[in-house]
Amino acid sequence: MRVAVTGEGPALRHAAGLLAAAGAAVLSTPDEDVDGVLDATGTGHAGPLVRTGDTTAAADWAASGALALTGRRDGPPLAAPGIPASAARGALLATELLARIAGSRVTLPGAGVLSERAALAGLYRDAPRSAGGALRLLRAADGWLGVNVARASDAELLPAWLEAPVPLGDPWPVLAELVAGRAAAPLAERARLLGLPVGAHPARADEQLAARGQTASVSPLVLNGEVRRAEPGERAGSRRRAWTLEPTLVVDLSSLWAGPLCGHLLTLLGARVIKVESTHRPDGARFGSAAFYDLLHGGQESVALDFGTAEGRAALAGLVEAADIVIEGSRPRALRQLGVVAEDVLAHARAKCWVSITAYGRTGPWDNAVGFGDDAAIAGGLVAFDEGTPAPCGDAIADPLTGVHAAFAAVACRLGGGTWLADLALREQAAATVCAVPAEAAAAVTAEPRRPWRPAPALGAHTAAVLGELGLA
């Protein structure tokens, strides 16, 4: 594929980098043989085209709504230490361009996806707490720790983590006292061993990044075990081909935000998305903001299975086998317990993309570490500061960053053909956006969220029909 990306802003540079990392030849100006153009300068190209503006990192951050979510409740909104909103916008633009080249006329949402959950659920900035309230940044001896008590089981692990009594009702004063005299990295390591979601800041090169080839710089794309980065200059291409996005069946095994956002974007692009949940442990997001859940899952089908039975596991295996794209957000060990191994599935597939979303990546010594959007972003370096007070950036920002990059990877792999394992780590998505940007002022806005276009299906509403259609009943 040969594409042109005109403009110099960070979103467009990020889009160009993603397209190049996926194997496209990326030009700065279109020629007669280009397949499509991401156009911020008005080229007048007659073929597939996505028109956009050439914006700054500060403007993207403000327009996304994430600026308004960053900082103390009674303090000013804060800029991010990098280009997270521009990266989200760039990934969406790159995905939309691929869809246009393949014949779709769908317009994808913009960087406002970063703040839609907060807008629909009524969340606000509250540093050093996260917008969702489950995480707080605590000062350690040599940095900060983002401690995420998102589940009752996390609170129960706190005494074992710090080897001291911790009250369950309001643990934060005691936690602050116990953490203050200790180094951040060993505390984060102990938390990983216990399965407690904790991110250390400042982020440093570590054994996990080294094992994944992400030490020199961090890329959001790891495809078939290889880090994909943009290469300078145009690659030599084969003869021009017609690009089509074949009818696509997506089986979404993920939950919460990152994977469902990927599935939602694929739904907008015309894919048939089947959300698969456990009858005993459905997606926890069902019990949060109903409007946000409807937004991400409207227009999809719902299958509920009892994974504790042989029949349920057999149906799961059959759905995975039938899918063109699989989205999952489980640690490899958890899926192996269900008899589903990505590498085994892909080994005998003719064409399939497996999108794996984990906190720190499915390879390396931290492959089974627990993490969520807020603590993973802190571990990736996304922390803002207001007179010494640290602030999580946006709302669980690593989740939507991962979701938009996962959708790009899925579309690129589907267009390219063959079998692909797209390995996306929440921490690496955040770390890939951290860079020095010029200090610019921008007015914070509360981005207007999109509204659900139809309700999400009830749990298991399509189980019998889908399993019957695929011969799995």
CSV table of C-alpha atoms in Angstrom, one decimal:
chain,number,residue,atom,x,y,z
A,1,MET,CA,0.0,0.0,0.0
A,2,ARG,CA,1.2,3.5,-0.8
A,3,VAL,CA,-0.4,6.4,1.1
A,4,ALA,CA,0.3,10.1,1.5
A,5,VAL,CA,0.1,12.0,4.8
A,6,THR,CA,0.2,15.8,4.5
A,7,GLY,CA,0.7,18.0,7.5
A,8,GLU,CA,3.3,18.2,10.3
A,9,GLY,CA,1.2,18.0,13.5
A,10,PRO,CA,1.8,15.3,16.1
A,11,ALA,CA,-1.5,13.4,15.3
A,12,LEU,CA,-0.5,13.2,11.6
A,13,ARG,CA,3.1,12.2,12.4
A,14,HIS,CA,1.7,9.5,14.6
A,15,ALA,CA,-0.7,8.3,11.9
A,16,ALA,CA,2.2,8.2,9.4
A,17,GLY,CA,4.3,6.2,11.8
A,18,LEU,CA,1.6,3.6,12.4
A,19,LEU,CA,1.0,3.2,8.7
A,20,ALA,CA,4.7,2.8,8.0
A,21,ALA,CA,5.1,0.3,10.9
A,22,ALA,CA,2.3,-1.7,9.4
A,23,GLY,CA,4.2,-1.9,6.1
A,24,ALA,CA,2.8,0.9,4.0
A,25,ALA,CA,5.0,3.3,1.9
A,26,VAL,CA,4.2,6.7,3.4
A,27,LEU,CA,4.7,9.8,1.2
A,28,SER,CA,4.5,13.5,2.2
A,29,THR,CA,2.7,14.5,-1.0
A,30,PRO,CA,0.5,12.3,-3.1
A,31,ASP,CA,1.3,11.1,-6.6
A,32,GLU,CA,-0.9,9.4,-9.2
A,33,ASP,CA,-0.2,5.9,-7.9
A,34,VAL,CA,-1.1,6.6,-4.2
A,35,ASP,CA,-3.8,4.4,-2.7
A,36,GLY,CA,-5.1,7.0,-0.3
A,37,VAL,CA,-4.4,10.4,1.3
A,38,LEU,CA,-4.7,11.6,4.9
A,39,ASP,CA,-5.0,15.3,3.9
A,40,ALA,CA,-4.5,18.3,6.1
A,41,THR,CA,-3.4,20.7,3.4
A,42,GLY,CA,-6.0,20.4,0.7
A,43,THR,CA,-4.2,18.4,-2.0
A,44,GLY,CA,-7.3,17.9,-4.2
A,45,HIS,CA,-6.6,14.2,-4.5
A,46,ALA,CA,-9.5,12.4,-6.3
A,47,GLY,CA,-9.1,9.0,-4.7
A,48,PRO,CA,-9.7,7.7,-1.2
A,49,LEU,CA,-9.2,10.6,1.2
A,50,VAL,CA,-9.6,11.6,4.8
A,51,ARG,CA,-9.7,15.4,5.3
A,52,THR,CA,-8.5,16.6,8.7
A,53,GLY,CA,-6.9,19.6,10.4
A,54,ASP,CA,-3.2,20.0,11.3
A,55,THR,CA,-3.4,20.6,15.1
A,56,THR,CA,-1.0,20.9,18.0
A,57,ALA,CA,-0.6,18.5,21.0
A,58,ALA,CA,-2.1,21.1,23.3
A,59,ALA,CA,-5.1,21.6,21.0
A,60,ASP,CA,-5.7,17.8,20.7
A,61,TRP,CA,-5.4,17.4,24.5
A,62,ALA,CA,-7.9,20.2,25.2
A,63,ALA,CA,-10.4,19.1,22.5
A,64,SER,CA,-10.3,15.5,23.7
A,65,GLY,CA,-11.8,16.5,27.0
A,66,ALA,CA,-8.9,14.9,28.9
A,67,LEU,CA,-7.4,18.2,29.8
A,68,ALA,CA,-10.5,19.0,31.9
A,69,LEU,CA,-10.0,15.6,33.7
A,70,THR,CA,-6.4,16.2,34.7
A,71,GLY,CA,-5.4,18.0,37.9
A,72,ARG,CA,-6.7,18.8,41.3
A,73,ARG,CA,-10.5,19.4,41.8
A,74,ASP,CA,-9.8,23.0,42.9
A,75,GLY,CA,-6.8,23.6,40.7
A,76,PRO,CA,-6.1,24.3,37.0
A,77,PRO,CA,-6.4,21.6,34.3
A,78,LEU,CA,-3.0,20.2,33.4
A,79,ALA,CA,-1.2,19.4,30.2
A,80,ALA,CA,0.0,15.8,29.6
A,81,PRO,CA,3.7,15.0,29.4
A,82,GLY,CA,3.5,14.0,25.8
A,83,ILE,CA,1.0,13.5,23.0
A,84,PRO,CA,-1.7,11.0,24.2
A,85,ALA,CA,-4.6,12.8,22.6
A,86,SER,CA,-2.7,13.3,19.4
A,87,ALA,CA,-1.7,9.6,19.4
A,88,ALA,CA,-5.4,8.6,19.8
A,89,ARG,CA,-6.5,11.0,17.1
A,90,GLY,CA,-3.7,9.8,14.8
A,91,ALA,CA,-4.6,6.1,15.3
A,92,LEU,CA,-8.2,6.8,14.5
A,93,LEU,CA,-7.3,8.8,11.4
A,94,ALA,CA,-5.0,6.0,10.2
A,95,THR,CA,-7.7,3.4,10.7
A,96,GLU,CA,-10.3,5.6,8.9
A,97,LEU,CA,-7.9,6.0,6.0
A,98,LEU,CA,-7.4,2.2,5.7
A,99,ALA,CA,-11.2,1.8,5.7
A,100,ARG,CA,-11.6,4.5,3.0
A,101,ILE,CA,-9.0,2.7,0.8
A,102,ALA,CA,-11.0,-0.5,1.3
A,103,GLY,CA,-14.2,1.3,0.1
A,104,SER,CA,-15.9,2.2,3.4
A,105,ARG,CA,-17.4,5.7,3.8
A,106,VAL,CA,-17.6,5.5,7.6
A,107,THR,CA,-16.3,8.4,9.7
A,108,LEU,CA,-14.8,7.3,13.0
A,109,PRO,CA,-14.9,9.4,16.2
A,110,GLY,CA,-12.0,11.6,17.2
A,111,ALA,CA,-9.9,11.9,20.3
A,112,GLY,CA,-13.0,12.6,22.4
A,113,VAL,CA,-13.1,8.8,22.9
A,114,LEU,CA,-10.5,9.5,25.7
A,115,SER,CA,-13.2,11.2,27.9
A,116,GLU,CA,-16.5,9.7,26.9
A,117,ARG,CA,-16.7,7.4,29.9
A,118,ALA,CA,-16.1,10.3,32.3
A,119,ALA,CA,-18.7,12.4,30.5
A,120,LEU,CA,-21.3,9.7,30.5
A,121,ALA,CA,-20.6,8.6,34.1
A,122,GLY,CA,-20.2,12.1,35.6
A,123,LEU,CA,-16.5,11.8,36.6
A,124,TYR,CA,-14.2,14.7,37.2
A,125,ARG,CA,-10.6,15.5,38.0
A,126,ASP,CA,-9.5,14.9,41.6
A,127,ALA,CA,-5.7,14.6,41.8
A,128,PRO,CA,-4.0,12.8,43.4
A,129,ARG,CA,-6.9,10.5,42.9
A,130,SER,CA,-8.0,9.2,39.5
A,131,ALA,CA,-11.2,10.4,37.9
A,132,GLY,CA,-12.8,7.1,38.6
A,133,GLY,CA,-11.7,7.3,42.3
A,134,ALA,CA,-10.1,3.8,42.6
A,135,LEU,CA,-6.5,4.9,42.2
A,136,ARG,CA,-4.4,7.3,44.3
A,137,LEU,CA,-0.8,8.5,43.8
A,138,LEU,CA,1.3,8.0,46.9
A,139,ARG,CA,4.7,9.4,47.5
A,140,ALA,CA,7.5,6.8,47.9
A,141,ALA,CA,11.1,7.5,49.0
A,142,ASP,CA,12.2,8.0,45.4
A,143,GLY,CA,9.1,8.7,43.3
A,144,TRP,CA,5.4,8.0,43.2
A,145,LEU,CA,3.2,4.9,43.3
A,146,GLY,CA,-0.2,4.7,41.6
A,147,VAL,CA,-2.1,2.2,43.8
A,148,ASN,CA,-5.3,1.0,42.2
A,149,VAL,CA,-7.9,-0.5,44.6
A,150,ALA,CA,-10.4,-1.3,41.9
A,151,ARG,CA,-11.7,-4.6,43.4
A,152,ALA,CA,-12.5,-5.9,46.8
A,153,SER,CA,-9.8,-8.4,46.3
A,154,ASP,CA,-7.3,-5.6,45.8
A,155,ALA,CA,-8.1,-4.1,49.3
A,156,GLU,CA,-7.7,-7.6,50.8
A,157,LEU,CA,-4.1,-7.8,49.4
A,158,LEU,CA,-2.9,-4.5,50.9
A,159,PRO,CA,-1.7,-5.9,54.3
A,160,ALA,CA,0.2,-8.7,52.6
A,161,TRP,CA,1.8,-6.2,50.2
A,162,LEU,CA,3.1,-3.9,52.9
A,163,GLU,CA,3.4,-6.6,55.6
A,164,ALA,CA,1.5,-4.4,58.1
A,165,PRO,CA,-2.1,-4.0,59.2
A,166,VAL,CA,-4.2,-1.8,56.8
A,167,PRO,CA,-7.8,-0.9,57.5
A,168,LEU,CA,-10.2,-1.8,54.7
A,169,GLY,CA,-12.6,1.1,55.2
A,170,ASP,CA,-10.2,3.9,54.5
A,171,PRO,CA,-6.8,2.5,53.8
A,172,TRP,CA,-5.2,5.6,52.3
A,173,PRO,CA,-3.7,7.4,55.3
A,174,VAL,CA,-2.0,4.2,56.5
A,175,LEU,CA,-0.9,3.4,53.0
A,176,ALA,CA,0.7,6.8,52.6
A,177,GLU,CA,2.6,6.4,55.8
A,178,LEU,CA,3.8,2.9,55.0
A,179,VAL,CA,4.9,3.7,51.4
A,180,ALA,CA,6.6,7.0,52.2
A,181,GLY,CA,9.9,5.5,53.5
A,182,ARG,CA,10.3,2.8,50.8
A,183,ALA,CA,11.7,2.7,47.3
A,184,ALA,CA,9.0,2.6,44.6
A,185,ALA,CA,10.4,-0.1,42.3
A,186,PRO,CA,10.6,-2.9,45.0
A,187,LEU,CA,7.1,-2.0,46.1
A,188,ALA,CA,5.8,-2.3,42.6
A,189,GLU,CA,7.6,-5.6,42.1
A,190,ARG,CA,6.1,-7.1,45.2
A,191,ALA,CA,2.6,-5.8,44.1
A,192,ARG,CA,3.0,-7.6,40.8
A,193,LEU,CA,3.9,-10.9,42.6
A,194,LEU,CA,0.7,-10.6,44.6
A,195,GLY,CA,-1.5,-9.6,41.7
A,196,LEU,CA,-2.1,-6.0,43.0
A,197,PRO,CA,-2.3,-3.3,40.3
A,198,VAL,CA,0.4,-0.8,41.2
A,199,GLY,CA,2.4,1.5,38.8
A,200,ALA,CA,5.6,3.2,39.7
A,201,HIS,CA,6.6,6.7,38.5
A,202,PRO,CA,9.0,7.9,37.2
A,203,ALA,CA,8.9,5.1,34.6
A,204,ARG,CA,12.3,3.6,33.9
A,205,ALA,CA,13.7,1.0,31.5
A,206,ASP,CA,13.2,-2.4,33.1
A,207,GLU,CA,13.4,-6.1,32.5
A,208,GLN,CA,10.0,-6.3,30.9
A,209,LEU,CA,10.7,-3.6,28.4
A,210,ALA,CA,14.1,-5.2,27.6
A,211,ALA,CA,12.5,-8.6,27.1
A,212,ARG,CA,10.1,-7.1,24.6
A,213,GLY,CA,12.6,-5.0,22.7
A,214,GLN,CA,11.1,-1.7,23.9
A,215,THR,CA,14.0,0.0,25.7
A,216,ALA,CA,15.4,2.4,23.1
A,217,SER,CA,12.0,3.7,22.4
A,218,VAL,CA,8.5,2.3,22.9
A,219,SER,CA,6.2,1.3,20.0
A,220,PRO,CA,2.5,0.6,20.4
A,221,LEU,CA,2.6,-2.2,17.9
A,222,VAL,CA,4.0,-5.7,18.5
A,223,LEU,CA,2.9,-7.9,15.7
A,224,ASN,CA,3.8,-11.6,15.6
A,225,GLY,CA,6.3,-11.0,18.3
A,226,GLU,CA,8.1,-8.2,16.6
A,227,VAL,CA,8.2,-4.6,17.6
A,228,ARG,CA,7.0,-2.5,14.6
A,229,ARG,CA,8.4,1.0,14.2
A,230,ALA,CA,8.3,3.3,11.2
A,231,GLU,CA,11.2,3.1,8.9
A,232,PRO,CA,12.4,6.3,7.1
A,233,GLY,CA,11.9,6.5,3.4
A,234,GLU,CA,9.6,4.7,1.0
A,235,ARG,CA,9.7,1.0,0.8
A,236,ALA,CA,9.8,-0.8,-2.5
A,237,GLY,CA,6.3,-2.1,-3.2
A,238,SER,CA,4.9,-4.8,-5.4
A,239,ARG,CA,2.5,-4.0,-8.2
A,240,ARG,CA,-0.6,-2.2,-7.1
A,241,ARG,CA,-3.5,-4.2,-5.9
A,242,ALA,CA,-7.2,-3.5,-5.1
A,243,TRP,CA,-7.8,-3.3,-1.3
A,244,THR,CA,-11.0,-4.7,0.0
A,245,LEU,CA,-12.1,-5.3,3.6
A,246,GLU,CA,-13.9,-8.7,3.5
A,247,PRO,CA,-16.9,-9.4,5.6
A,248,THR,CA,-15.5,-9.9,9.1
A,249,LEU,CA,-16.7,-11.9,12.1
A,250,VAL,CA,-15.2,-10.6,15.4
A,251,VAL,CA,-15.4,-12.6,18.6
A,252,ASP,CA,-14.8,-10.3,21.5
A,253,LEU,CA,-13.8,-12.0,24.7
A,254,SER,CA,-12.6,-8.8,26.4
A,255,SER,CA,-14.2,-6.6,29.1
A,256,LEU,CA,-14.2,-3.1,30.6
A,257,TRP,CA,-12.9,-0.6,28.1
A,258,ALA,CA,-9.8,-1.2,25.9
A,259,GLY,CA,-11.0,-4.4,24.1
A,260,PRO,CA,-14.7,-3.3,23.9
A,261,LEU,CA,-13.6,0.0,22.3
A,262,CYS,CA,-11.7,-1.9,19.7
A,263,GLY,CA,-14.8,-4.0,19.1
A,264,HIS,CA,-17.0,-0.9,18.9
A,265,LEU,CA,-14.8,0.7,16.3
A,266,LEU,CA,-14.8,-2.5,14.2
A,267,THR,CA,-18.7,-2.5,14.6
A,268,LEU,CA,-18.7,1.0,13.1
A,269,LEU,CA,-16.6,-0.2,10.2
A,270,GLY,CA,-19.2,-2.9,9.4
A,271,ALA,CA,-17.8,-6.0,11.2
A,272,ARG,CA,-20.2,-8.4,12.9
A,273,VAL,CA,-19.1,-8.4,16.5
A,274,ILE,CA,-20.1,-11.2,18.9
A,275,LYS,CA,-19.4,-10.4,22.6
A,276,VAL,CA,-18.7,-13.6,24.6
A,277,GLU,CA,-19.0,-13.5,28.4
A,278,SER,CA,-19.1,-15.9,31.3
A,279,THR,CA,-22.5,-16.6,32.7
A,280,HIS,CA,-21.0,-16.5,36.2
A,281,ARG,CA,-18.7,-13.5,35.7
A,282,PRO,CA,-20.0,-11.2,33.0
A,283,ASP,CA,-18.2,-8.0,31.9
A,284,GLY,CA,-18.0,-5.8,35.0
A,285,ALA,CA,-18.7,-2.7,32.9
A,286,ARG,CA,-22.3,-3.9,32.7
A,287,PHE,CA,-22.7,-2.7,36.2
A,288,GLY,CA,-21.2,0.8,35.6
A,289,SER,CA,-22.5,3.5,33.4
A,290,ALA,CA,-25.3,2.0,31.3
A,291,ALA,CA,-25.0,4.7,28.7
A,292,PHE,CA,-21.3,4.0,28.2
A,293,TYR,CA,-21.8,0.3,28.0
A,294,ASP,CA,-24.6,0.8,25.5
A,295,LEU,CA,-22.3,3.1,23.5
A,296,LEU,CA,-19.6,0.4,23.2
A,297,HIS,CA,-21.8,-2.6,22.6
A,298,GLY,CA,-24.9,-1.3,20.7
A,299,GLY,CA,-25.3,-3.2,17.4
A,300,GLN,CA,-23.4,-6.3,18.6
A,301,GLU,CA,-24.6,-9.8,19.6
A,302,SER,CA,-24.2,-11.3,23.1
A,303,VAL,CA,-23.3,-14.9,23.8
A,304,ALA,CA,-23.0,-16.1,27.4
A,305,LEU,CA,-21.3,-19.5,28.2
A,306,ASP,CA,-20.6,-21.5,31.3
A,307,PHE,CA,-16.8,-21.9,31.1
A,308,GLY,CA,-17.0,-24.3,34.0
A,309,THR,CA,-18.6,-27.0,31.7
A,310,ALA,CA,-17.1,-29.0,28.9
A,311,GLU,CA,-20.0,-27.8,26.6
A,312,GLY,CA,-19.2,-24.1,27.4
A,313,ARG,CA,-15.5,-24.6,26.7
A,314,ALA,CA,-16.2,-26.4,23.5
A,315,ALA,CA,-18.5,-23.6,22.3
A,316,LEU,CA,-15.8,-21.1,23.1
A,317,ALA,CA,-13.3,-23.0,21.1
A,318,GLY,CA,-15.7,-23.2,18.2
A,319,LEU,CA,-16.4,-19.4,18.3
A,320,VAL,CA,-12.7,-18.7,18.3
A,321,GLU,CA,-12.2,-21.1,15.4
A,322,ALA,CA,-14.9,-19.4,13.3
A,323,ALA,CA,-13.7,-15.8,14.0
A,324,ASP,CA,-11.7,-13.7,11.5
A,325,ILE,CA,-10.7,-11.4,14.4
A,326,VAL,CA,-10.5,-12.4,18.1
A,327,ILE,CA,-10.2,-9.7,20.8
A,328,GLU,CA,-9.3,-10.8,24.3
A,329,GLY,CA,-8.0,-9.1,27.4
A,330,SER,CA,-6.9,-12.0,29.5
A,331,ARG,CA,-3.5,-13.0,30.8
A,332,PRO,CA,-2.2,-16.0,28.8
A,333,ARG,CA,-2.3,-18.2,31.8
A,334,ALA,CA,-6.1,-17.5,32.3
A,335,LEU,CA,-6.9,-18.5,28.7
A,336,ARG,CA,-4.8,-21.6,28.8
A,337,GLN,CA,-7.0,-22.8,31.7
A,338,LEU,CA,-10.0,-22.6,29.3
A,339,GLY,CA,-8.1,-24.6,26.7
A,340,VAL,CA,-7.7,-21.6,24.3
A,341,VAL,CA,-4.1,-20.8,23.3
A,342,ALA,CA,-3.6,-18.0,20.7
A,343,GLU,CA,-0.5,-19.5,19.1
A,344,ASP,CA,-2.2,-22.9,18.7
A,345,VAL,CA,-5.3,-21.3,17.1
A,346,LEU,CA,-3.2,-19.3,14.7
A,347,ALA,CA,-0.9,-22.2,13.8
A,348,HIS,CA,-3.6,-23.9,11.7
A,349,ALA,CA,-5.6,-20.7,10.6
A,350,ARG,CA,-5.5,-19.6,7.0
A,351,ALA,CA,-6.2,-16.0,7.9
A,352,LYS,CA,-6.9,-14.6,11.3
A,353,CYS,CA,-6.0,-11.7,13.5
A,354,TRP,CA,-5.8,-12.3,17.3
A,355,VAL,CA,-5.8,-9.1,19.3
A,356,SER,CA,-4.3,-9.6,22.8
A,357,ILE,CA,-4.6,-6.9,25.4
A,358,THR,CA,-2.8,-7.2,28.7
A,359,ALA,CA,-1.3,-4.8,31.2
A,360,TYR,CA,2.4,-5.3,30.4
A,361,GLY,CA,2.4,-7.6,27.3
A,362,ARG,CA,1.9,-11.3,26.8
A,363,THR,CA,5.7,-12.0,26.8
A,364,GLY,CA,8.5,-11.2,29.2
A,365,PRO,CA,8.8,-11.8,33.0
A,366,TRP,CA,5.8,-9.6,33.7
A,367,ASP,CA,3.4,-11.3,31.3
A,368,ASN,CA,1.0,-12.3,34.1
A,369,ALA,CA,1.1,-9.0,36.0
A,370,VAL,CA,-2.3,-7.4,36.7
A,371,GLY,CA,-3.0,-3.8,35.7
A,372,PHE,CA,-5.8,-1.4,34.7
A,373,GLY,CA,-5.9,1.8,32.7
A,374,ASP,CA,-4.9,4.3,35.4
A,375,ASP,CA,-2.0,2.4,37.1
A,376,ALA,CA,-0.6,1.1,33.7
A,377,ALA,CA,-0.6,4.7,32.4
A,378,ILE,CA,1.4,5.8,35.5
A,379,ALA,CA,3.9,3.0,34.9
A,380,GLY,CA,4.2,4.3,31.4
A,381,GLY,CA,5.0,7.8,32.5
A,382,LEU,CA,1.7,9.6,32.0
A,383,VAL,CA,1.6,11.8,35.2
A,384,ALA,CA,1.1,15.5,35.3
A,385,PHE,CA,2.1,17.8,38.2
A,386,ASP,CA,0.6,20.9,39.8
A,387,GLU,CA,3.0,22.4,42.4
A,388,GLY,CA,4.2,19.0,43.5
A,389,THR,CA,0.8,17.3,43.4
A,390,PRO,CA,0.8,14.4,40.9
A,391,ALA,CA,-2.2,13.9,38.7
A,392,PRO,CA,-3.3,10.9,36.7
A,393,CYS,CA,-3.7,12.0,33.0
A,394,GLY,CA,-7.3,11.8,31.9
A,395,ASP,CA,-9.5,8.9,32.9
A,396,ALA,CA,-7.8,5.4,32.8
A,397,ILE,CA,-6.2,6.8,29.7
A,398,ALA,CA,-4.2,3.6,28.8
A,399,ASP,CA,-7.5,1.8,28.1
A,400,PRO,CA,-8.8,4.0,25.3
A,401,LEU,CA,-5.3,4.5,23.9
A,402,THR,CA,-5.0,0.7,23.6
A,403,GLY,CA,-8.5,0.4,22.1
A,404,VAL,CA,-7.8,2.7,19.2
A,405,HIS,CA,-4.4,1.1,18.4
A,406,ALA,CA,-5.9,-2.3,18.7
A,407,ALA,CA,-8.6,-1.4,16.1
A,408,PHE,CA,-5.9,0.0,13.8
A,409,ALA,CA,-3.9,-3.2,14.1
A,410,ALA,CA,-6.9,-5.4,13.5
A,411,VAL,CA,-7.9,-3.5,10.3
A,412,ALA,CA,-4.3,-3.4,9.0
A,413,CYS,CA,-3.9,-7.2,9.6
A,414,ARG,CA,-7.3,-8.0,8.1
A,415,LEU,CA,-6.4,-6.0,4.9
A,416,GLY,CA,-2.9,-7.5,4.7
A,417,GLY,CA,-4.1,-11.0,5.0
A,418,GLY,CA,-2.4,-14.0,6.7
A,419,THR,CA,-2.3,-14.8,10.4
A,420,TRP,CA,-1.4,-12.2,13.0
A,421,LEU,CA,-1.0,-11.9,16.8
A,422,ALA,CA,-1.3,-8.3,17.8
A,423,ASP,CA,0.2,-8.0,21.3
A,424,LEU,CA,-0.8,-4.7,22.9
A,425,ALA,CA,0.3,-3.7,26.4
A,426,LEU,CA,-1.6,-1.0,28.3
A,427,ARG,CA,1.7,0.3,29.8
A,428,GLU,CA,3.4,0.4,26.4
A,429,GLN,CA,0.5,2.3,24.8
A,430,ALA,CA,1.0,5.1,27.4
A,431,ALA,CA,4.8,5.0,27.3
A,432,ALA,CA,4.7,5.4,23.5
A,433,THR,CA,3.0,8.8,23.8
A,434,VAL,CA,5.4,10.3,26.4
A,435,CYS,CA,7.7,12.9,24.8
A,436,ALA,CA,8.8,16.5,25.2
A,437,VAL,CA,6.3,18.9,23.5
A,438,PRO,CA,6.3,22.7,23.4
A,439,ALA,CA,4.4,24.3,26.3
A,440,GLU,CA,1.3,25.8,24.8
A,441,ALA,CA,-1.9,27.1,26.4
A,442,ALA,CA,-5.3,25.7,25.5
A,443,ALA,CA,-8.7,26.1,27.1
A,444,ALA,CA,-10.1,23.0,28.7
A,445,VAL,CA,-13.4,21.7,27.4
A,446,THR,CA,-15.7,19.0,28.5
A,447,ALA,CA,-16.0,17.1,25.2
A,448,GLU,CA,-19.5,16.3,24.2
A,449,PRO,CA,-19.8,12.5,24.3
A,450,ARG,CA,-21.5,10.5,21.6
A,451,ARG,CA,-24.7,8.9,22.6
A,452,PRO,CA,-25.6,5.2,22.2
A,453,TRP,CA,-27.4,4.6,18.9
A,454,ARG,CA,-29.1,1.5,20.3
A,455,PRO,CA,-29.0,-0.4,23.6
A,456,ALA,CA,-26.5,-3.1,24.2
A,457,PRO,CA,-28.0,-6.6,24.0
A,458,ALA,CA,-28.9,-8.3,27.3
A,459,LEU,CA,-26.4,-10.9,28.6
A,460,GLY,CA,-26.7,-14.0,26.4
A,461,ALA,CA,-29.5,-12.7,24.2
A,462,HIS,CA,-28.1,-14.3,21.1
A,463,THR,CA,-26.5,-17.4,22.5
A,464,ALA,CA,-28.9,-20.0,21.1
A,465,ALA,CA,-29.1,-18.3,17.7
A,466,VAL,CA,-25.4,-17.8,17.2
A,467,LEU,CA,-24.4,-21.3,18.4
A,468,GLY,CA,-27.1,-22.9,16.2
A,469,GLU,CA,-26.0,-20.8,13.1
A,470,LEU,CA,-22.3,-21.9,13.6
A,471,GLY,CA,-23.2,-25.5,14.3
A,472,LEU,CA,-21.9,-25.3,17.9
A,473,ALA,CA,-25.2,-26.0,19.8
